Amino acid sequence: MTVEPAEGAESRDIVRGISTTVLRRLDLAAAVNLAKMAPQAQQTLGDVTRELDASGEAAGRLLAAEGVSDRYLALLAATYAAMAESGAPAPVPWLARLIERRPETIKDHLKKARRDGYLGTVAGKAGGEVTEKARAALKSLTSAES
């Protein structure tokens, strides 16, 4: 563990160092457990990223084959919602890269997905939620692939 002064800290506070009061507040056991779990968390994050990439690429193939179809909008909405849920910092540019379209185009498609009822909104939350209409379209998509 490294303790560094905060940016803009007073020089008199830096000279004195960290206090025992602050040290007592640190949960070192929890920090050690978190550090032990880090490789597992990275592996899980990698798995999620691969799944999202595959889903975005599938949306791109569907767009090329069918255009802005109901099935494409449902898959786009589901992928976008999953990206936002996973904490992706910029899902639209990521989707644009995977689908091989400009971010503005993807934003327009997401707006259409919302208007057409495939992507709902959640107050105070980025992304949105996949609607029942989108789930039904995705179900028909997976049954068509089988």
Short mmCIF file of N, CA and C in Angstrom, two decimals:
data_model
loop_
_atom_site.label_atom_id
_atom_site.label_comp_id
_atom_site.label_asym_id
_atom_site.label_seq_id
_atom_site.Cartn_x
_atom_site.Cartn_y
_atom_site.Cartn_z
N MET A 1 0.85 -1.17 0.00
CA MET A 1 0.00 0.00 0.00
C MET A 1 0.90 1.23 0.00
N THR A 2 0.51 2.21 -0.77
CA THR A 2 1.25 3.45 -0.85
C THR A 2 0.35 4.59 -0.41
N VAL A 3 0.87 5.43 0.44
CA VAL A 3 0.14 6.61 0.89
C VAL A 3 0.84 7.81 0.30
N GLU A 4 0.09 8.60 -0.46
CA GLU A 4 0.64 9.78 -1.10
C GLU A 4 -0.18 11.00 -0.72
N PRO A 5 0.45 12.17 -0.72
CA PRO A 5 -0.32 13.37 -0.39
C PRO A 5 -1.35 13.68 -1.48
N ALA A 6 -2.44 14.23 -1.05
CA ALA A 6 -3.49 14.63 -1.99
C ALA A 6 -3.03 15.86 -2.75
N GLU A 7 -3.51 15.95 -3.98
CA GLU A 7 -3.16 17.11 -4.78
C GLU A 7 -3.69 18.37 -4.11
N GLY A 8 -2.85 19.36 -3.98
CA GLY A 8 -3.25 20.62 -3.37
C GLY A 8 -3.22 20.60 -1.84
N ALA A 9 -2.63 19.55 -1.26
CA ALA A 9 -2.56 19.46 0.20
C ALA A 9 -1.60 20.51 0.75
N GLU A 10 -1.89 20.98 1.93
CA GLU A 10 -1.03 21.96 2.59
C GLU A 10 0.32 21.32 2.90
N SER A 11 1.41 22.06 2.69
CA SER A 11 2.74 21.50 2.93
C SER A 11 2.95 21.15 4.40
N ARG A 12 2.34 21.89 5.32
CA ARG A 12 2.49 21.57 6.75
C ARG A 12 1.84 20.23 7.08
N ASP A 13 0.75 19.88 6.37
CA ASP A 13 0.10 18.60 6.60
C ASP A 13 0.93 17.45 6.03
N ILE A 14 1.58 17.70 4.92
CA ILE A 14 2.41 16.67 4.29
C ILE A 14 3.61 16.35 5.16
N VAL A 15 4.23 17.37 5.73
CA VAL A 15 5.42 17.18 6.56
C VAL A 15 5.10 16.31 7.78
N ARG A 16 3.92 16.52 8.37
CA ARG A 16 3.54 15.75 9.57
C ARG A 16 3.21 14.31 9.24
N GLY A 17 2.82 14.03 8.01
CA GLY A 17 2.50 12.66 7.62
C GLY A 17 1.10 12.25 8.03
N ILE A 18 0.84 10.96 7.92
CA ILE A 18 -0.48 10.42 8.22
C ILE A 18 -0.63 10.22 9.73
N SER A 19 -1.81 10.50 10.24
CA SER A 19 -2.02 10.39 11.68
C SER A 19 -2.44 8.98 12.06
N THR A 20 -2.24 8.65 13.31
CA THR A 20 -2.65 7.33 13.80
C THR A 20 -4.17 7.19 13.75
N THR A 21 -4.89 8.30 13.89
CA THR A 21 -6.36 8.27 13.80
C THR A 21 -6.78 7.78 12.41
N VAL A 22 -6.14 8.30 11.39
CA VAL A 22 -6.46 7.88 10.03
C VAL A 22 -6.05 6.43 9.82
N LEU A 23 -4.89 6.05 10.31
CA LEU A 23 -4.43 4.67 10.16
C LEU A 23 -5.39 3.67 10.79
N ARG A 24 -5.95 4.02 11.96
CA ARG A 24 -6.89 3.13 12.63
C ARG A 24 -8.17 2.93 11.82
N ARG A 25 -8.51 3.90 10.99
CA ARG A 25 -9.73 3.81 10.18
C ARG A 25 -9.56 2.90 8.96
N LEU A 26 -8.33 2.61 8.58
CA LEU A 26 -8.10 1.76 7.41
C LEU A 26 -8.42 0.32 7.74
N ASP A 27 -9.16 -0.33 6.87
CA ASP A 27 -9.49 -1.75 7.04
C ASP A 27 -8.50 -2.55 6.19
N LEU A 28 -7.35 -2.82 6.77
CA LEU A 28 -6.28 -3.49 6.03
C LEU A 28 -6.66 -4.93 5.66
N ALA A 29 -7.39 -5.60 6.51
CA ALA A 29 -7.81 -6.98 6.19
C ALA A 29 -8.70 -6.99 4.95
N ALA A 30 -9.61 -6.06 4.87
CA ALA A 30 -10.48 -5.97 3.70
C ALA A 30 -9.67 -5.63 2.45
N ALA A 31 -8.69 -4.76 2.60
CA ALA A 31 -7.84 -4.39 1.45
C ALA A 31 -7.06 -5.59 0.95
N VAL A 32 -6.55 -6.41 1.87
CA VAL A 32 -5.81 -7.62 1.48
C VAL A 32 -6.74 -8.59 0.77
N ASN A 33 -7.94 -8.80 1.30
CA ASN A 33 -8.91 -9.70 0.65
C ASN A 33 -9.29 -9.20 -0.73
N LEU A 34 -9.46 -7.90 -0.88
CA LEU A 34 -9.78 -7.31 -2.18
C LEU A 34 -8.63 -7.53 -3.17
N ALA A 35 -7.42 -7.36 -2.70
CA ALA A 35 -6.26 -7.58 -3.56
C ALA A 35 -6.16 -9.04 -4.00
N LYS A 36 -6.52 -9.96 -3.13
CA LYS A 36 -6.49 -11.38 -3.48
C LYS A 36 -7.54 -11.71 -4.54
N MET A 37 -8.67 -11.00 -4.51
CA MET A 37 -9.74 -11.25 -5.46
C MET A 37 -9.51 -10.57 -6.81
N ALA A 38 -8.59 -9.66 -6.91
CA ALA A 38 -8.38 -8.86 -8.12
C ALA A 38 -8.19 -9.72 -9.37
N PRO A 39 -7.38 -10.78 -9.36
CA PRO A 39 -7.24 -11.57 -10.59
C PRO A 39 -8.56 -12.19 -11.05
N GLN A 40 -9.38 -12.65 -10.10
CA GLN A 40 -10.69 -13.21 -10.46
C GLN A 40 -11.58 -12.14 -11.05
N ALA A 41 -11.54 -10.94 -10.49
CA ALA A 41 -12.37 -9.85 -11.01
C ALA A 41 -11.93 -9.49 -12.42
N GLN A 42 -10.63 -9.48 -12.68
CA GLN A 42 -10.14 -9.17 -14.02
C GLN A 42 -10.59 -10.22 -15.02
N GLN A 43 -10.55 -11.49 -14.61
CA GLN A 43 -10.98 -12.56 -15.50
C GLN A 43 -12.47 -12.41 -15.83
N THR A 44 -13.27 -12.11 -14.83
CA THR A 44 -14.70 -11.92 -15.04
C THR A 44 -14.94 -10.73 -15.96
N LEU A 45 -14.21 -9.64 -15.75
CA LEU A 45 -14.36 -8.46 -16.61
C LEU A 45 -13.99 -8.80 -18.04
N GLY A 46 -12.95 -9.60 -18.23
CA GLY A 46 -12.55 -10.01 -19.57
C GLY A 46 -13.64 -10.84 -20.24
N ASP A 47 -14.26 -11.74 -19.48
CA ASP A 47 -15.35 -12.56 -20.01
C ASP A 47 -16.52 -11.69 -20.45
N VAL A 48 -16.89 -10.73 -19.62
CA VAL A 48 -18.00 -9.83 -19.94
C VAL A 48 -17.67 -9.03 -21.19
N THR A 49 -16.45 -8.52 -21.28
CA THR A 49 -16.05 -7.73 -22.44
C THR A 49 -16.13 -8.56 -23.72
N ARG A 50 -15.66 -9.80 -23.66
CA ARG A 50 -15.74 -10.68 -24.85
C ARG A 50 -17.18 -10.93 -25.26
N GLU A 51 -18.05 -11.17 -24.29
CA GLU A 51 -19.47 -11.40 -24.60
C GLU A 51 -20.10 -10.16 -25.23
N LEU A 52 -19.80 -8.99 -24.68
CA LEU A 52 -20.36 -7.76 -25.22
C LEU A 52 -19.82 -7.48 -26.63
N ASP A 53 -18.54 -7.75 -26.83
CA ASP A 53 -17.97 -7.58 -28.17
C ASP A 53 -18.67 -8.50 -29.17
N ALA A 54 -18.88 -9.75 -28.78
CA ALA A 54 -19.55 -10.71 -29.68
C ALA A 54 -20.97 -10.26 -29.99
N SER A 55 -21.67 -9.75 -28.98
CA SER A 55 -23.04 -9.28 -29.17
C SER A 55 -23.07 -8.07 -30.10
N GLY A 56 -22.14 -7.15 -29.91
CA GLY A 56 -22.07 -5.97 -30.78
C GLY A 56 -21.73 -6.34 -32.21
N GLU A 57 -20.81 -7.28 -32.39
CA GLU A 57 -20.47 -7.74 -33.74
C GLU A 57 -21.66 -8.44 -34.40
N ALA A 58 -22.42 -9.20 -33.62
CA ALA A 58 -23.62 -9.85 -34.16
C ALA A 58 -24.64 -8.80 -34.59
N ALA A 59 -24.75 -7.72 -33.83
CA ALA A 59 -25.66 -6.64 -34.21
C ALA A 59 -25.20 -6.02 -35.53
N GLY A 60 -23.90 -5.88 -35.70
CA GLY A 60 -23.36 -5.34 -36.95
C GLY A 60 -23.68 -6.23 -38.14
N ARG A 61 -23.55 -7.54 -37.96
CA ARG A 61 -23.89 -8.48 -39.04
C ARG A 61 -25.39 -8.42 -39.36
N LEU A 62 -26.19 -8.31 -38.32
CA LEU A 62 -27.64 -8.23 -38.51
C LEU A 62 -28.02 -6.94 -39.24
N LEU A 63 -27.36 -5.85 -38.89
CA LEU A 63 -27.62 -4.58 -39.57
C LEU A 63 -27.25 -4.68 -41.05
N ALA A 64 -26.13 -5.31 -41.34
CA ALA A 64 -25.71 -5.46 -42.74
C ALA A 64 -26.69 -6.34 -43.52
N ALA A 65 -27.24 -7.35 -42.85
CA ALA A 65 -28.14 -8.30 -43.53
C ALA A 65 -29.56 -7.77 -43.66
N GLU A 66 -30.07 -7.10 -42.62
CA GLU A 66 -31.49 -6.74 -42.58
C GLU A 66 -31.75 -5.24 -42.55
N GLY A 67 -30.72 -4.44 -42.34
CA GLY A 67 -30.95 -3.02 -42.13
C GLY A 67 -31.44 -2.76 -40.72
N VAL A 68 -32.07 -1.64 -40.50
CA VAL A 68 -32.55 -1.28 -39.16
C VAL A 68 -33.88 -2.01 -38.91
N SER A 69 -33.77 -3.30 -38.68
CA SER A 69 -34.94 -4.15 -38.47
C SER A 69 -35.29 -4.22 -36.99
N ASP A 70 -36.44 -4.82 -36.72
CA ASP A 70 -36.86 -5.01 -35.33
C ASP A 70 -35.84 -5.87 -34.58
N ARG A 71 -35.36 -6.91 -35.22
CA ARG A 71 -34.40 -7.80 -34.56
C ARG A 71 -33.09 -7.07 -34.29
N TYR A 72 -32.65 -6.24 -35.22
CA TYR A 72 -31.43 -5.46 -35.01
C TYR A 72 -31.61 -4.50 -33.84
N LEU A 73 -32.74 -3.78 -33.81
CA LEU A 73 -32.98 -2.82 -32.74
C LEU A 73 -33.03 -3.51 -31.37
N ALA A 74 -33.63 -4.70 -31.32
CA ALA A 74 -33.70 -5.44 -30.06
C ALA A 74 -32.30 -5.86 -29.61
N LEU A 75 -31.48 -6.36 -30.54
CA LEU A 75 -30.12 -6.77 -30.18
C LEU A 75 -29.27 -5.56 -29.81
N LEU A 76 -29.42 -4.47 -30.52
CA LEU A 76 -28.70 -3.24 -30.19
C LEU A 76 -29.07 -2.76 -28.80
N ALA A 77 -30.38 -2.74 -28.51
CA ALA A 77 -30.86 -2.29 -27.19
C ALA A 77 -30.31 -3.18 -26.08
N ALA A 78 -30.34 -4.49 -26.29
CA ALA A 78 -29.85 -5.41 -25.27
C ALA A 78 -28.34 -5.25 -25.06
N THR A 79 -27.60 -5.08 -26.13
CA THR A 79 -26.15 -4.91 -26.01
C THR A 79 -25.82 -3.60 -25.32
N TYR A 80 -26.50 -2.54 -25.71
CA TYR A 80 -26.27 -1.23 -25.11
C TYR A 80 -26.60 -1.25 -23.61
N ALA A 81 -27.73 -1.84 -23.25
CA ALA A 81 -28.12 -1.92 -21.84
C ALA A 81 -27.10 -2.73 -21.05
N ALA A 82 -26.62 -3.83 -21.62
CA ALA A 82 -25.62 -4.65 -20.93
C ALA A 82 -24.31 -3.90 -20.77
N MET A 83 -23.92 -3.14 -21.78
CA MET A 83 -22.69 -2.35 -21.68
C MET A 83 -22.81 -1.31 -20.57
N ALA A 84 -23.93 -0.61 -20.53
CA ALA A 84 -24.15 0.40 -19.50
C ALA A 84 -24.18 -0.25 -18.12
N GLU A 85 -24.82 -1.40 -18.03
CA GLU A 85 -24.92 -2.12 -16.75
C GLU A 85 -23.55 -2.58 -16.27
N SER A 86 -22.68 -2.94 -17.21
CA SER A 86 -21.34 -3.41 -16.83
C SER A 86 -20.41 -2.28 -16.43
N GLY A 87 -20.89 -1.04 -16.62
CA GLY A 87 -20.08 0.10 -16.23
C GLY A 87 -19.15 0.59 -17.32
N ALA A 88 -19.42 0.21 -18.56
CA ALA A 88 -18.60 0.67 -19.68
C ALA A 88 -18.62 2.20 -19.70
N PRO A 89 -17.46 2.83 -19.77
CA PRO A 89 -17.41 4.29 -19.70
C PRO A 89 -18.02 4.99 -20.92
N ALA A 90 -17.96 4.38 -22.09
CA ALA A 90 -18.49 5.02 -23.30
C ALA A 90 -19.09 3.96 -24.21
N PRO A 91 -20.31 3.49 -23.91
CA PRO A 91 -20.88 2.40 -24.69
C PRO A 91 -21.16 2.75 -26.16
N VAL A 92 -21.55 3.98 -26.45
CA VAL A 92 -21.90 4.32 -27.84
C VAL A 92 -20.67 4.23 -28.76
N PRO A 93 -19.53 4.85 -28.41
CA PRO A 93 -18.36 4.69 -29.29
C PRO A 93 -17.90 3.23 -29.41
N TRP A 94 -18.03 2.49 -28.31
CA TRP A 94 -17.65 1.07 -28.33
C TRP A 94 -18.56 0.32 -29.31
N LEU A 95 -19.87 0.55 -29.21
CA LEU A 95 -20.82 -0.07 -30.14
C LEU A 95 -20.54 0.35 -31.58
N ALA A 96 -20.24 1.62 -31.77
CA ALA A 96 -19.97 2.13 -33.12
C ALA A 96 -18.79 1.40 -33.74
N ARG A 97 -17.76 1.16 -32.94
CA ARG A 97 -16.59 0.44 -33.45
C ARG A 97 -16.96 -1.00 -33.81
N LEU A 98 -17.73 -1.66 -32.96
CA LEU A 98 -18.10 -3.06 -33.20
C LEU A 98 -19.03 -3.21 -34.41
N ILE A 99 -19.95 -2.27 -34.56
CA ILE A 99 -20.94 -2.34 -35.63
C ILE A 99 -20.40 -1.73 -36.92
N GLU A 100 -19.29 -1.03 -36.79
CA GLU A 100 -18.64 -0.37 -37.93
C GLU A 100 -19.52 0.72 -38.53
N ARG A 101 -20.04 1.54 -37.64
CA ARG A 101 -20.83 2.71 -38.01
C ARG A 101 -20.34 3.88 -37.16
N ARG A 102 -20.73 5.08 -37.54
CA ARG A 102 -20.35 6.26 -36.77
C ARG A 102 -21.16 6.32 -35.48
N PRO A 103 -20.59 6.91 -34.41
CA PRO A 103 -21.34 7.03 -33.15
C PRO A 103 -22.68 7.75 -33.32
N GLU A 104 -22.74 8.74 -34.20
CA GLU A 104 -23.99 9.47 -34.41
C GLU A 104 -25.07 8.53 -34.97
N THR A 105 -24.65 7.62 -35.84
CA THR A 105 -25.59 6.65 -36.41
C THR A 105 -26.12 5.73 -35.32
N ILE A 106 -25.23 5.26 -34.46
CA ILE A 106 -25.64 4.38 -33.36
C ILE A 106 -26.59 5.12 -32.42
N LYS A 107 -26.30 6.39 -32.14
CA LYS A 107 -27.20 7.18 -31.28
C LYS A 107 -28.59 7.27 -31.91
N ASP A 108 -28.64 7.49 -33.22
CA ASP A 108 -29.93 7.54 -33.91
C ASP A 108 -30.66 6.20 -33.81
N HIS A 109 -29.93 5.10 -33.97
CA HIS A 109 -30.54 3.78 -33.87
C HIS A 109 -31.04 3.53 -32.44
N LEU A 110 -30.30 3.98 -31.44
CA LEU A 110 -30.75 3.81 -30.06
C LEU A 110 -32.00 4.65 -29.79
N LYS A 111 -32.06 5.84 -30.35
CA LYS A 111 -33.27 6.67 -30.21
C LYS A 111 -34.47 5.95 -30.83
N LYS A 112 -34.25 5.36 -32.01
CA LYS A 112 -35.33 4.61 -32.67
C LYS A 112 -35.73 3.41 -31.82
N ALA A 113 -34.74 2.73 -31.22
CA ALA A 113 -35.05 1.59 -30.35
C ALA A 113 -35.91 2.03 -29.17
N ARG A 114 -35.62 3.20 -28.62
CA ARG A 114 -36.45 3.73 -27.52
C ARG A 114 -37.86 4.07 -28.02
N ARG A 115 -37.92 4.78 -29.14
CA ARG A 115 -39.23 5.17 -29.70
C ARG A 115 -40.09 3.96 -30.05
N ASP A 116 -39.44 2.92 -30.57
CA ASP A 116 -40.18 1.73 -31.00
C ASP A 116 -40.44 0.74 -29.87
N GLY A 117 -39.99 1.07 -28.65
CA GLY A 117 -40.32 0.26 -27.49
C GLY A 117 -39.39 -0.91 -27.19
N TYR A 118 -38.16 -0.87 -27.69
CA TYR A 118 -37.20 -1.94 -27.40
C TYR A 118 -36.30 -1.61 -26.22
N LEU A 119 -36.17 -0.33 -25.92
CA LEU A 119 -35.28 0.11 -24.85
C LEU A 119 -36.02 1.11 -23.98
N GLY A 120 -36.19 0.75 -22.73
CA GLY A 120 -36.86 1.65 -21.78
C GLY A 120 -35.85 2.48 -21.03
N THR A 121 -36.33 3.48 -20.34
CA THR A 121 -35.45 4.33 -19.55
C THR A 121 -35.60 4.00 -18.07
N VAL A 122 -34.52 4.24 -17.35
CA VAL A 122 -34.53 4.08 -15.90
C VAL A 122 -34.06 5.41 -15.33
N ALA A 123 -34.89 6.03 -14.51
CA ALA A 123 -34.57 7.35 -13.97
C ALA A 123 -33.23 7.32 -13.23
N GLY A 124 -32.38 8.27 -13.56
CA GLY A 124 -31.10 8.40 -12.87
C GLY A 124 -30.07 7.35 -13.23
N LYS A 125 -30.31 6.60 -14.30
CA LYS A 125 -29.38 5.53 -14.65
C LYS A 125 -29.08 5.60 -16.14
N ALA A 126 -27.80 5.53 -16.46
CA ALA A 126 -27.40 5.53 -17.87
C ALA A 126 -27.82 4.21 -18.50
N GLY A 127 -28.02 4.24 -19.79
CA GLY A 127 -28.39 3.02 -20.51
C GLY A 127 -29.88 2.87 -20.61
N GLY A 128 -30.41 2.00 -19.84
CA GLY A 128 -31.84 1.73 -19.88
C GLY A 128 -32.09 0.27 -19.62
N GLU A 129 -33.33 -0.13 -19.83
CA GLU A 129 -33.65 -1.53 -19.61
C GLU A 129 -34.28 -2.11 -20.86
N VAL A 130 -34.00 -3.37 -21.07
CA VAL A 130 -34.54 -4.09 -22.22
C VAL A 130 -36.01 -4.37 -21.93
N THR A 131 -36.86 -4.03 -22.88
CA THR A 131 -38.30 -4.21 -22.68
C THR A 131 -38.72 -5.63 -23.05
N GLU A 132 -39.95 -5.94 -22.72
CA GLU A 132 -40.51 -7.26 -23.06
C GLU A 132 -40.57 -7.44 -24.58
N LYS A 133 -40.85 -6.37 -25.29
CA LYS A 133 -40.89 -6.41 -26.76
C LYS A 133 -39.51 -6.81 -27.31
N ALA A 134 -38.46 -6.25 -26.74
CA ALA A 134 -37.10 -6.60 -27.18
C ALA A 134 -36.77 -8.05 -26.84
N ARG A 135 -37.19 -8.49 -25.64
CA ARG A 135 -36.93 -9.89 -25.25
C ARG A 135 -37.60 -10.86 -26.22
N ALA A 136 -38.82 -10.53 -26.63
CA ALA A 136 -39.54 -11.39 -27.58
C ALA A 136 -38.82 -11.43 -28.92
N ALA A 137 -38.33 -10.28 -29.38
CA ALA A 137 -37.60 -10.24 -30.65
C ALA A 137 -36.29 -11.00 -30.53
N LEU A 138 -35.62 -10.90 -29.39
CA LEU A 138 -34.36 -11.64 -29.18
C LEU A 138 -34.62 -13.14 -29.12
N LYS A 139 -35.75 -13.52 -28.52
CA LYS A 139 -36.11 -14.94 -28.46
C LYS A 139 -36.31 -15.49 -29.86
N SER A 140 -36.95 -14.72 -30.73
CA SER A 140 -37.16 -15.17 -32.11
C SER A 140 -35.82 -15.21 -32.85
N LEU A 141 -34.91 -14.35 -32.49
CA LEU A 141 -33.59 -14.33 -33.10
C LEU A 141 -32.80 -15.58 -32.73
N THR A 142 -32.81 -15.95 -31.45
CA THR A 142 -32.08 -17.14 -31.03
C THR A 142 -32.72 -18.42 -31.52
N SER A 143 -34.06 -18.44 -31.64
CA SER A 143 -34.72 -19.65 -32.15
C SER A 143 -34.48 -19.80 -33.66
N ALA A 144 -34.29 -18.68 -34.37
CA ALA A 144 -34.00 -18.75 -35.80
C ALA A 144 -32.59 -19.26 -36.05
N GLU A 145 -31.67 -19.00 -35.09
CA GLU A 145 -30.29 -19.47 -35.24
C GLU A 145 -30.17 -20.96 -34.93
N SER A 146 -31.10 -21.51 -34.15
CA SER A 146 -31.01 -22.93 -33.74
C SER A 146 -31.36 -23.86 -34.86
#
